[in-house]
Tab-separated table of C-alpha atoms and ligand atoms in Angstrom:
chain	number	residue	atom	x	y	z
A	1	UNK	CA	22.171	-17.545	13.587
A	2	UNK	CA	22.309	-14.047	15.166
A	3	UNK	CA	19.419	-12.899	17.264
A	4	UNK	CA	17.639	-9.585	16.706
A	5	UNK	CA	19.180	-7.856	19.685
A	6	UNK	CA	22.666	-8.287	18.224
A	7	UNK	CA	21.761	-6.425	15.034
A	8	UNK	CA	22.817	-2.771	14.888
A	9	UNK	CA	19.856	-1.158	13.120
A	10	UNK	CA	17.811	1.229	15.213
A	11	UNK	CA	14.070	1.489	14.567
A	12	UNK	CA	11.414	3.856	15.837
A	13	UNK	CA	7.768	4.233	14.902
A	14	UNK	CA	6.865	7.161	12.616
A	15	UNK	CA	5.778	10.336	14.401
A	16	UNK	CA	2.857	10.689	11.976
A	17	UNK	CA	0.991	7.774	13.584
A	18	UNK	CA	0.557	9.933	16.662
A	19	UNK	CA	2.426	7.722	19.069
A	20	UNK	CA	4.971	10.390	19.929
A	21	UNK	CA	2.342	13.125	20.270
A	22	UNK	CA	-0.269	11.424	22.419
A	23	UNK	CA	0.919	8.010	23.364
A	24	UNK	CA	4.431	8.765	24.608
A	25	UNK	CA	2.782	9.597	27.911
A	26	UNK	CA	0.469	6.616	27.884
A	27	UNK	CA	1.305	3.194	29.246
A	28	UNK	CA	2.195	0.273	27.003
A	29	UNK	CA	-0.696	-2.172	26.960
A	30	UNK	CA	-0.436	-5.906	26.740
A	31	UNK	CA	-3.933	-7.220	27.409
A	32	UNK	CA	-7.551	-6.185	27.829
A	33	UNK	CA	-10.875	-7.367	29.162
A	34	UNK	CA	-14.315	-5.732	28.906
A	35	UNK	CA	-13.872	-2.010	29.536
A	36	UNK	CA	-10.311	-2.323	30.809
A	37	UNK	CA	-6.841	-2.172	29.301
A	38	UNK	CA	-3.890	-3.580	31.270
A	39	UNK	CA	-0.362	-2.259	30.906
A	40	UNK	CA	2.765	-4.402	30.959
A	41	UNK	CA	3.045	-3.990	34.738
A	42	UNK	CA	-0.527	-5.242	35.217
A	43	UNK	CA	-2.030	-1.835	36.122
A	44	UNK	CA	-5.549	-1.458	34.759
A	45	UNK	CA	-7.021	1.555	32.918
A	46	UNK	CA	-10.651	2.190	32.042
A	47	UNK	CA	-10.837	2.551	28.251
A	48	UNK	CA	-12.903	5.691	27.768
A	49	UNK	CA	-11.848	5.700	24.100
A	50	UNK	CA	-13.417	2.270	23.490
A	51	UNK	CA	-10.514	1.580	21.107
A	52	UNK	CA	-11.364	4.771	19.150
A	53	UNK	CA	-15.024	3.738	19.165
A	54	UNK	CA	-14.419	0.273	17.712
A	55	UNK	CA	-14.942	-1.824	20.845
A	56	UNK	CA	-18.677	-1.395	21.403
A	57	UNK	CA	-19.080	-4.915	22.838
A	58	UNK	CA	-16.069	-4.622	25.145
A	59	UNK	CA	-12.516	-5.887	24.735
A	60	UNK	CA	-12.003	-9.607	24.171
A	61	UNK	CA	-15.725	-10.367	24.115
A	62	UNK	CA	-15.750	-14.172	24.596
A	63	UNK	CA	-18.012	-14.869	21.598
A	64	UNK	CA	-15.939	-12.591	19.374
A	65	UNK	CA	-12.733	-14.316	20.485
A	66	UNK	CA	-14.287	-17.780	19.954
A	67	UNK	CA	-15.509	-16.868	16.464
A	68	UNK	CA	-12.072	-15.484	15.537
A	69	UNK	CA	-10.274	-18.564	16.921
A	70	UNK	CA	-12.573	-20.953	15.068
A	71	UNK	CA	-12.170	-19.017	11.806
A	72	UNK	CA	-8.378	-18.800	12.233
A	73	UNK	CA	-8.280	-22.573	12.128
A	74	UNK	CA	-10.530	-22.867	9.060
A	75	UNK	CA	-9.838	-20.031	6.602
A	76	UNK	CA	-8.114	-16.737	7.358
A	77	UNK	CA	-7.869	-15.162	3.965
A	78	UNK	CA	-8.969	-15.641	0.386
A	79	UNK	CA	-8.181	-12.374	-1.380
A	80	UNK	CA	-11.093	-10.089	-2.102
A	81	UNK	CA	-12.299	-11.601	-5.367
A	82	UNK	CA	-12.985	-15.073	-3.962
A	83	UNK	CA	-16.199	-15.781	-2.096
A	84	UNK	CA	-16.382	-17.441	1.326
A	85	UNK	CA	-19.254	-18.850	3.354
A	86	UNK	CA	-18.778	-16.376	6.236
A	87	UNK	CA	-18.654	-13.435	3.855
A	88	UNK	CA	-21.949	-14.436	2.217
A	89	UNK	CA	-23.444	-14.885	5.693
A	90	UNK	CA	-22.319	-11.410	6.745
A	91	UNK	CA	-23.841	-9.850	3.620
A	92	UNK	CA	-27.214	-11.386	4.510
A	93	UNK	CA	-26.994	-10.243	8.151
A	94	UNK	CA	-25.896	-6.714	7.235
A	95	UNK	CA	-28.828	-6.474	4.847
A	96	UNK	CA	-31.214	-7.480	7.622
A	97	UNK	CA	-29.619	-5.034	10.096
A	98	UNK	CA	-29.566	-2.155	7.585
A	99	UNK	CA	-32.377	0.340	6.946
A	100	UNK	CA	-32.633	-0.873	3.317
A	101	UNK	CA	-35.348	-3.251	2.049
A	102	UNK	CA	-32.956	-4.247	-0.704
A	103	UNK	CA	-29.364	-3.864	0.282
A	104	UNK	CA	-26.037	-4.282	-1.471
A	105	UNK	CA	-22.849	-4.456	0.599
A	106	UNK	CA	-19.571	-3.043	-0.661
A	107	UNK	CA	-16.796	-4.327	1.616
A	108	UNK	CA	-13.652	-2.382	2.415
A	109	UNK	CA	-11.108	-2.569	5.248
A	110	UNK	CA	-10.869	0.839	6.957
A	111	UNK	CA	-13.279	3.702	7.458
A	112	UNK	CA	-11.408	6.031	5.124
A	113	UNK	CA	-11.401	3.400	2.397
A	114	UNK	CA	-15.166	2.951	2.795
A	115	UNK	CA	-15.698	6.719	2.451
A	116	UNK	CA	-13.689	6.704	-0.760
A	117	UNK	CA	-15.715	3.755	-2.049
A	118	UNK	CA	-18.990	5.562	-1.245
A	119	UNK	CA	-17.781	8.690	-3.064
A	120	UNK	CA	-16.885	6.552	-6.081
A	121	UNK	CA	-20.380	5.013	-6.047
A	122	UNK	CA	-21.974	8.473	-5.961
A	123	UNK	CA	-19.796	9.689	-8.806
A	124	UNK	CA	-20.519	6.601	-10.884
A	125	UNK	CA	-24.280	6.768	-10.281
A	126	UNK	CA	-24.740	10.492	-10.864
A	127	UNK	CA	-21.980	10.855	-13.463
A	128	UNK	CA	-21.015	14.004	-11.579
A	129	UNK	CA	-17.827	14.779	-9.699
A	130	UNK	CA	-18.220	17.485	-7.056
A	131	UNK	CA	-18.831	16.530	-3.429
A	132	UNK	CA	-20.310	18.661	-0.651
A	133	UNK	CA	-19.094	18.004	2.892
A	134	UNK	CA	-19.452	20.058	6.080
A	135	UNK	CA	-17.323	22.371	8.142
A	136	UNK	CA	-15.634	20.454	10.984
A	137	UNK	CA	-16.231	17.103	9.252
A	138	UNK	CA	-13.863	14.188	9.664
A	139	UNK	CA	-13.936	11.296	7.206
A	140	UNK	CA	-10.483	9.741	7.449
A	141	UNK	CA	-6.895	10.361	6.464
A	142	UNK	CA	-6.208	8.593	3.198
A	143	UNK	CA	-5.543	11.205	0.544
A	144	UNK	CA	-8.977	10.682	-1.054
A	145	UNK	CA	-10.922	10.808	2.230
A	146	UNK	CA	-8.964	13.935	3.178
A	147	UNK	CA	-10.760	15.707	0.385
A	148	UNK	CA	-13.986	15.445	2.425
A	149	UNK	CA	-12.277	16.011	5.788
A	150	UNK	CA	-12.445	19.626	6.907
A	151	UNK	CA	-9.253	20.454	8.864
A	152	UNK	CA	-6.886	22.520	6.659
A	153	UNK	CA	-3.669	20.906	7.976
A	154	UNK	CA	-5.061	17.527	6.890
A	155	UNK	CA	-6.649	18.613	3.609
A	156	UNK	CA	-3.272	19.948	2.497
A	157	UNK	CA	-2.259	16.308	1.950
A	158	UNK	CA	-5.207	15.435	-0.291
A	159	UNK	CA	-4.278	14.628	-3.876
A	160	UNK	CA	-7.709	15.519	-5.210
A	161	UNK	CA	-8.328	18.934	-6.787
A	162	UNK	CA	-9.490	21.775	-4.526
A	163	UNK	CA	-12.518	22.429	-6.720
A	164	UNK	CA	-13.788	18.893	-6.230
A	165	UNK	CA	-15.188	19.705	-2.800
A	166	UNK	CA	-17.167	22.434	-1.055
A	167	UNK	CA	-17.610	22.637	2.728
A	168	UNK	CA	-20.927	23.968	3.999
A	169	UNK	CA	-21.786	25.127	7.573
A	170	UNK	CA	-22.959	22.473	10.055
A	171	UNK	CA	-25.038	23.230	13.159
A	172	UNK	CA	-23.741	23.422	16.713
A	173	UNK	CA	-26.906	22.856	18.702
A	174	UNK	CA	-25.527	23.999	22.059
A	175	UNK	CA	-24.250	27.293	20.627
A	176	UNK	CA	-26.173	30.587	20.788
A	177	UNK	CA	-24.486	31.817	17.609
A	178	UNK	CA	-27.115	32.136	14.831
A	179	UNK	CA	-24.529	31.028	12.249
A	180	UNK	CA	-24.610	27.594	13.868
A	181	UNK	CA	-28.401	27.237	13.904
A	182	UNK	CA	-30.219	24.525	11.953
A	183	UNK	CA	-32.054	27.014	9.745
A	184	UNK	CA	-28.951	29.009	8.934
A	185	UNK	CA	-27.028	25.856	7.996
A	186	UNK	CA	-29.835	24.494	5.795
A	187	UNK	CA	-30.061	27.805	3.938
A	188	UNK	CA	-26.272	27.826	3.607
A	189	UNK	CA	-26.409	24.309	2.121
A	190	UNK	CA	-28.872	25.527	-0.477
A	191	UNK	CA	-26.434	28.341	-1.332
A	192	UNK	CA	-23.529	25.887	-1.514
A	193	UNK	CA	-25.457	23.886	-4.091
A	194	UNK	CA	-26.117	27.066	-6.089
A	195	UNK	CA	-22.389	27.824	-5.901
A	196	UNK	CA	-21.611	24.333	-7.253
A	197	UNK	CA	-24.055	24.876	-10.122
A	198	UNK	CA	-22.505	28.291	-10.873
A	199	UNK	CA	-19.134	26.543	-11.076
A	200	UNK	CA	-20.641	24.210	-13.672
A	201	UNK	CA	-20.314	21.235	-11.319
A	202	UNK	CA	-23.635	19.921	-9.987
A	203	UNK	CA	-22.890	17.852	-6.884
A	204	UNK	CA	-22.620	14.056	-6.937
A	205	UNK	CA	-23.076	13.700	-3.185
A	206	UNK	CA	-23.478	15.337	0.188
A	207	UNK	CA	-21.438	13.444	2.769
A	208	UNK	CA	-21.939	13.964	6.488
A	209	UNK	CA	-21.446	12.570	9.983
A	210	UNK	CA	-24.821	12.575	11.806
A	211	UNK	CA	-22.781	13.489	14.888
A	212	UNK	CA	-19.402	15.094	14.267
A	213	UNK	CA	-17.054	13.279	16.593
A	214	UNK	CA	-13.424	14.120	15.928
A	215	UNK	CA	-14.027	17.862	15.933
A	216	UNK	CA	-15.984	17.869	19.182
A	217	UNK	CA	-19.045	15.543	19.632
A	218	UNK	CA	-21.555	17.753	17.800
A	219	UNK	CA	-24.938	16.169	16.956
A	220	UNK	CA	-26.544	17.532	13.766
A	221	UNK	CA	-30.091	17.144	15.101
A	222	UNK	CA	-32.956	15.340	13.336
A	223	UNK	CA	-34.251	18.475	11.605
A	224	UNK	CA	-30.908	19.103	9.948
A	225	UNK	CA	-30.588	15.475	8.843
A	226	UNK	CA	-34.011	15.402	7.201
A	227	UNK	CA	-33.400	18.878	5.715
A	228	UNK	CA	-30.151	17.699	4.118
A	229	UNK	CA	-31.896	14.677	2.607
A	230	UNK	CA	-34.661	16.869	1.133
A	231	UNK	CA	-32.134	19.350	-0.319
A	232	UNK	CA	-30.018	16.540	-1.799
A	233	UNK	CA	-33.095	14.996	-3.420
A	234	UNK	CA	-34.064	18.211	-5.118
A	235	UNK	CA	-30.463	18.723	-6.279
A	236	UNK	CA	-30.384	15.193	-7.759
A	237	UNK	CA	-27.390	14.119	-5.678
A	238	UNK	CA	-26.901	11.271	-3.197
A	239	UNK	CA	-26.710	11.576	0.584
A	240	UNK	CA	-23.944	9.635	2.274
A	241	UNK	CA	-24.168	9.221	6.051
A	242	UNK	CA	-20.814	8.423	7.598
A	243	UNK	CA	-21.902	6.248	10.540
A	244	UNK	CA	-18.444	4.798	11.046
A	245	UNK	CA	-18.398	6.179	14.608
A	246	UNK	CA	-22.123	6.617	15.333
A	247	UNK	CA	-23.226	3.153	14.178
A	248	UNK	CA	-23.758	-0.178	15.935
A	249	UNK	CA	-25.519	1.103	19.017
A	250	UNK	CA	-22.981	3.699	20.162
A	251	UNK	CA	-25.530	6.547	20.167
A	252	UNK	CA	-28.459	4.687	21.714
A	253	UNK	CA	-29.905	3.274	18.473
A	254	UNK	CA	-28.556	0.774	15.899
A	255	UNK	CA	-27.633	3.681	13.584
A	256	UNK	CA	-27.904	7.235	14.837
A	257	UNK	CA	-28.607	9.056	11.569
A	258	UNK	CA	-30.656	6.401	9.874
A	259	UNK	CA	-33.806	6.148	12.021
A	260	UNK	CA	-37.283	7.720	12.353
A	261	UNK	CA	-37.846	7.403	8.601
A	262	UNK	CA	-34.604	9.214	7.765
A	263	UNK	CA	-32.571	7.049	5.399
A	264	UNK	CA	-29.538	8.196	3.430
A	265	UNK	CA	-28.854	6.858	-0.054
A	266	UNK	CA	-25.584	5.372	1.151
A	267	UNK	CA	-24.638	4.331	4.680
A	268	UNK	CA	-20.950	3.954	5.527
A	269	UNK	CA	-19.966	1.721	8.443
A	270	UNK	CA	-16.706	0.553	10.016
A	271	UNK	CA	-15.143	0.542	13.487
A	272	UNK	CA	-17.518	-1.492	15.736
A	273	UNK	CA	-18.579	-3.892	12.963
A	274	UNK	CA	-15.385	-5.842	13.669
A	275	UNK	CA	-15.235	-5.060	17.418
A	276	UNK	CA	-11.492	-4.632	16.943
A	277	UNK	CA	-10.858	-6.383	13.637
A	278	UNK	CA	-10.509	-4.124	10.586
A	279	UNK	CA	-13.619	-4.273	8.418
A	280	UNK	CA	-15.803	-1.560	6.877
A	281	UNK	CA	-18.509	-1.323	4.238
A	282	UNK	CA	-20.834	0.894	2.244
A	283	UNK	CA	-24.494	-0.120	2.209
A	284	UNK	CA	-27.250	1.025	-0.104
A	285	UNK	CA	-29.771	-0.010	-2.721
A	286	UNK	CA	-28.215	-2.373	-5.301
A	287	UNK	CA	-29.062	0.003	-8.171
A	288	UNK	CA	-26.835	2.652	-6.538
A	289	UNK	CA	-24.012	0.421	-5.280
A	290	UNK	CA	-23.805	-1.523	-8.544
A	291	UNK	CA	-23.454	1.662	-10.572
A	292	UNK	CA	-19.770	1.264	-9.744
A	293	UNK	CA	-18.464	-1.200	-12.325
A	294	UNK	CA	-16.962	-4.532	-11.315
A	295	UNK	CA	-13.309	-4.343	-10.318
A	296	UNK	CA	-13.212	-0.603	-9.583
A	297	UNK	CA	-13.247	-1.120	-5.797
A	298	UNK	CA	-11.056	-3.964	-4.628
A	299	UNK	CA	-8.408	-4.284	-1.943
A	300	UNK	CA	-6.521	-7.363	-0.880
A	301	UNK	CA	-8.126	-7.688	2.540
A	302	UNK	CA	-11.689	-6.522	1.858
A	303	UNK	CA	-14.313	-9.126	2.748
A	304	UNK	CA	-11.639	-11.206	4.448
A	305	UNK	CA	-13.087	-14.398	5.988
A	306	UNK	CA	-11.534	-13.760	9.424
A	307	UNK	CA	-12.995	-10.249	9.688
A	308	UNK	CA	-16.332	-11.409	8.218
A	309	UNK	CA	-16.655	-14.244	10.744
A	310	UNK	CA	-16.151	-11.710	13.521
A	311	UNK	CA	-18.539	-9.178	11.915
A	312	UNK	CA	-21.137	-11.913	11.680
A	313	UNK	CA	-20.973	-12.786	15.389
A	314	UNK	CA	-20.926	-9.066	16.293
A	315	UNK	CA	-24.259	-8.695	14.476
A	316	UNK	CA	-25.652	-11.794	16.231
A	317	UNK	CA	-24.742	-10.280	19.608
A	318	UNK	CA	-26.179	-6.897	18.586
A	319	UNK	CA	-29.517	-8.397	17.550
A	320	UNK	CA	-29.729	-10.641	20.635
A	321	UNK	CA	-28.671	-8.127	23.290
A	322	UNK	CA	-29.571	-4.737	21.737
A	323	UNK	CA	-26.676	-2.987	23.532
A	324	UNK	CA	-27.971	0.418	22.356
A	325	UNK	CA	-30.663	0.251	25.027
A	326	UNK	CA	-28.066	0.041	27.780
A	327	UNK	CA	-25.949	2.693	26.021
A	328	UNK	CA	-28.921	5.062	26.026
A	329	UNK	CA	-29.603	4.595	29.752
A	330	UNK	CA	-25.947	4.775	30.793
A	331	UNK	CA	-25.300	7.763	28.529
A	332	UNK	CA	-28.201	9.793	29.972
A	333	UNK	CA	-26.976	9.057	33.477
A	334	UNK	CA	-23.449	10.254	32.659
A	335	UNK	CA	-24.633	13.392	30.824
A	336	UNK	CA	-26.938	14.273	33.746
A	337	UNK	CA	-24.005	13.848	36.103
A	338	UNK	CA	-21.817	16.067	33.894
A	339	UNK	CA	-24.522	18.746	33.792
A	340	UNK	CA	-24.556	18.763	37.571
A	341	UNK	CA	-20.750	18.967	37.601
A	342	UNK	CA	-20.854	21.888	35.137
A	343	UNK	CA	-23.282	23.765	37.411
A	344	UNK	CA	-20.906	23.358	40.342
A	345	UNK	CA	-17.621	24.006	38.569
A	346	UNK	CA	-16.629	26.707	36.099
A	347	UNK	CA	-14.004	24.427	34.517
A	348	UNK	CA	-16.361	22.400	32.376
A	349	UNK	CA	-19.156	23.417	30.076
A	350	UNK	CA	-21.659	22.181	27.476
A	351	UNK	CA	-21.959	18.499	28.448
A	352	UNK	CA	-23.670	16.778	25.547
A	353	UNK	CA	-24.085	13.462	23.854
A	354	UNK	CA	-26.261	10.685	22.551
A	355	UNK	CA	-25.923	7.266	24.152
A	356	UNK	CA	-22.274	6.597	24.892
A	357	UNK	CA	-20.972	9.284	22.552
A	358	UNK	CA	-20.348	11.990	25.116
A	359	UNK	CA	-18.430	15.254	25.095
A	360	UNK	CA	-17.874	18.321	27.236
A	361	UNK	CA	-15.623	21.353	26.939
A	362	UNK	CA	-12.839	22.517	29.256
A	363	UNK	CA	-13.037	26.292	29.718
A	364	UNK	CA	-11.122	28.981	31.583
A	365	UNK	CA	-12.533	31.356	34.194
A	366	UNK	CA	-13.938	33.582	31.395
A	367	UNK	CA	-15.758	30.576	29.921
A	368	UNK	CA	-13.377	30.485	26.913
A	369	UNK	CA	-12.024	27.219	25.436
A	370	UNK	CA	-8.957	26.055	27.358
A	371	UNK	CA	-6.775	23.539	25.485
A	372	UNK	CA	-4.318	23.776	28.373
A	373	UNK	CA	-6.964	22.624	30.855
A	374	UNK	CA	-8.138	19.862	28.482
A	375	UNK	CA	-4.585	18.491	28.354
A	376	UNK	CA	-4.168	18.721	32.138
A	377	UNK	CA	-7.585	17.061	32.566
A	378	UNK	CA	-6.635	14.162	30.289
A	379	UNK	CA	-3.275	13.693	31.990
A	380	UNK	CA	-4.675	13.727	35.504
A	381	UNK	CA	-7.441	11.273	34.586
A	382	UNK	CA	-4.892	8.936	33.088
A	383	UNK	CA	-2.879	8.997	36.298
A	384	UNK	CA	-6.085	7.855	38.016
A	385	UNK	CA	-6.594	4.984	35.574
A	386	UNK	CA	-9.072	6.613	33.185
A	387	UNK	CA	-8.178	7.083	29.518
A	388	UNK	CA	-9.971	9.231	26.951
A	389	UNK	CA	-9.062	11.543	24.088
A	390	UNK	CA	-9.299	15.298	24.092
A	391	UNK	CA	-9.434	17.480	20.982
A	392	UNK	CA	-12.118	18.988	18.788
A	393	UNK	CA	-12.043	22.124	16.655
A	394	UNK	CA	-11.302	24.298	19.689
A	395	UNK	CA	-8.912	21.730	21.155
A	396	UNK	CA	-10.797	21.748	24.435
A	397	UNK	CA	-13.321	18.894	24.178
A	398	UNK	CA	-13.088	15.773	26.317
A	399	UNK	CA	-14.542	12.865	24.352
A	400	UNK	CA	-15.917	9.770	26.049
A	401	UNK	CA	-16.724	6.734	23.890
A	402	UNK	CA	-16.397	3.739	26.240
A	403	UNK	CA	-17.610	0.215	25.454
A	404	UNK	CA	-21.429	0.016	25.577
A	405	UNK	CA	-21.192	-2.850	28.045
A	406	UNK	CA	-20.195	-0.708	31.074
A	407	UNK	CA	-21.664	-2.007	34.330
A	408	UNK	CA	-22.854	0.077	37.293
A	409	UNK	CA	-19.523	-0.117	39.086
A	410	UNK	CA	-17.717	1.095	35.970
A	411	UNK	CA	-20.158	3.971	35.496
A	412	UNK	CA	-19.490	4.917	39.111
A	413	UNK	CA	-15.719	4.723	38.556
A	414	UNK	CA	-15.964	6.962	35.475
A	415	UNK	CA	-18.103	9.591	37.193
A	416	UNK	CA	-16.202	9.685	40.476
A	417	UNK	CA	-12.856	9.915	38.652
A	418	UNK	CA	-14.113	12.851	36.553
A	419	UNK	CA	-15.374	14.574	39.722
A	420	UNK	CA	-12.007	14.018	41.464
A	421	UNK	CA	-10.122	15.426	38.480
A	422	UNK	CA	-12.299	18.560	38.476
A	423	UNK	CA	-11.842	19.038	42.243
A	424	UNK	CA	-8.064	18.666	41.995
A	425	UNK	CA	-7.708	21.022	39.005
A	426	UNK	CA	-9.915	23.807	40.356
A	427	UNK	CA	-7.254	25.503	42.536
A	428	UNK	CA	-4.602	25.482	39.767
A	429	UNK	CA	-7.010	26.809	37.135
A	430	UNK	CA	-8.347	29.498	39.453
A	431	UNK	CA	-12.000	28.574	39.348
A	432	UNK	CA	-14.100	31.144	41.323
B	1	PLP	C1	-16.694	9.690	11.249
B	1	PLP	C2	-15.440	8.995	10.796
B	1	PLP	N1	-15.285	8.718	9.499
B	1	PLP	C3	-14.198	8.083	9.040
B	1	PLP	C4	-13.179	7.711	9.896
B	1	PLP	C5	-11.964	7.037	9.366
B	1	PLP	O1	-11.939	5.690	9.755
B	1	PLP	P1	-10.564	4.910	9.755
B	1	PLP	O2	-9.696	5.536	10.797
B	1	PLP	O3	-10.950	3.482	10.068
B	1	PLP	O4	-9.989	5.059	8.390
B	1	PLP	C6	-13.308	7.993	11.265
B	1	PLP	C7	-12.243	7.623	12.202
B	1	PLP	O5	-12.201	8.008	13.348
B	1	PLP	C8	-14.457	8.660	11.723
B	1	PLP	O6	-14.632	8.977	13.011
């Protein structure tokens, strides 16, 4: 028998997964614990990405690992049409954790798949087709979810017709530009609905992130959220809150959008539900969710026992420890620190965030967005053992979404590393 190393084929990973763009400069990781990733040489890095916002309880949480190990030995997989005890248990717990008095759970595997499922539900219930999303939205990269995603380079790969979607303005609360104000954006939404009606396509749904994350950590604000719900109601369409990133305590509450009496028709969740295992879902009243006929939304791994067992223990830990409380306290501390840093350095501006969903912009000496500085910032931080993503619609936002379980020492590490990076970059970027 030949071994693999003797075979002549050469294999590389596809560029499109982003490994060549971002990760070629990052270490190769082989283990993790809490807030830390360890590379193959044993060097540790603080995970300011929180596994793209999926590791709210920290890496390798002992109860999550135990639940996964126990389930691995009992029942890994059934196929989505067969019921399992852990799946039924998770449905009950999700219902209790959700904002709905009566809740149906539509399981999927990834966030993008859940968005597509929610759009199907809205289309089935309203018997309409058109969807309204927002400028700078991000809802995933499958060809259906790309329809709702805003970025042109991504939307170009959507298979759905251009006239199936309209993008309406979304507020930027820290901007002084009137076109980004709550009132302007609510009026614009009203006009977008009129445009849809003029086209002969009344909308099936308005889909939104309560905080836009990928395009720059931009909270919509409570007034905008309740305004959208009122407008949707009068237009006879459903509201879909994409809480894939903002859910499960990340923003200082169980769900960021769905609180204070604001409840969307459909709530889409993913990421932190599995604390690292792939599982997502759409929640809503059974009369809405069950408008989608049986068999229209299946995928081999949806509702998988292994992922459900983990989701179930994640919810137990959430209910017992309420990690959003700690996220709220830690987040305010970090944002206050960043505000102070922004006063003392012209390199960073507009620190903002809710809980441990935090962003700030890298700017040049004129105060203009500086993608070059954002890249240098990210690189220098990584050399100091701190990892996060930069990006956003102006390519200059540093995004911090660490595990919610950060302790005082880790908060100190994060803040002092950011301060060191700023101090070291100031001479090169000619601040003052
Ligand atoms: C708000 C939002 N929606 C949807 C998605 C897509 O989720 P997934 O990457 O699991 O398909 C993401 C991913 O980052 C997201 O942030």
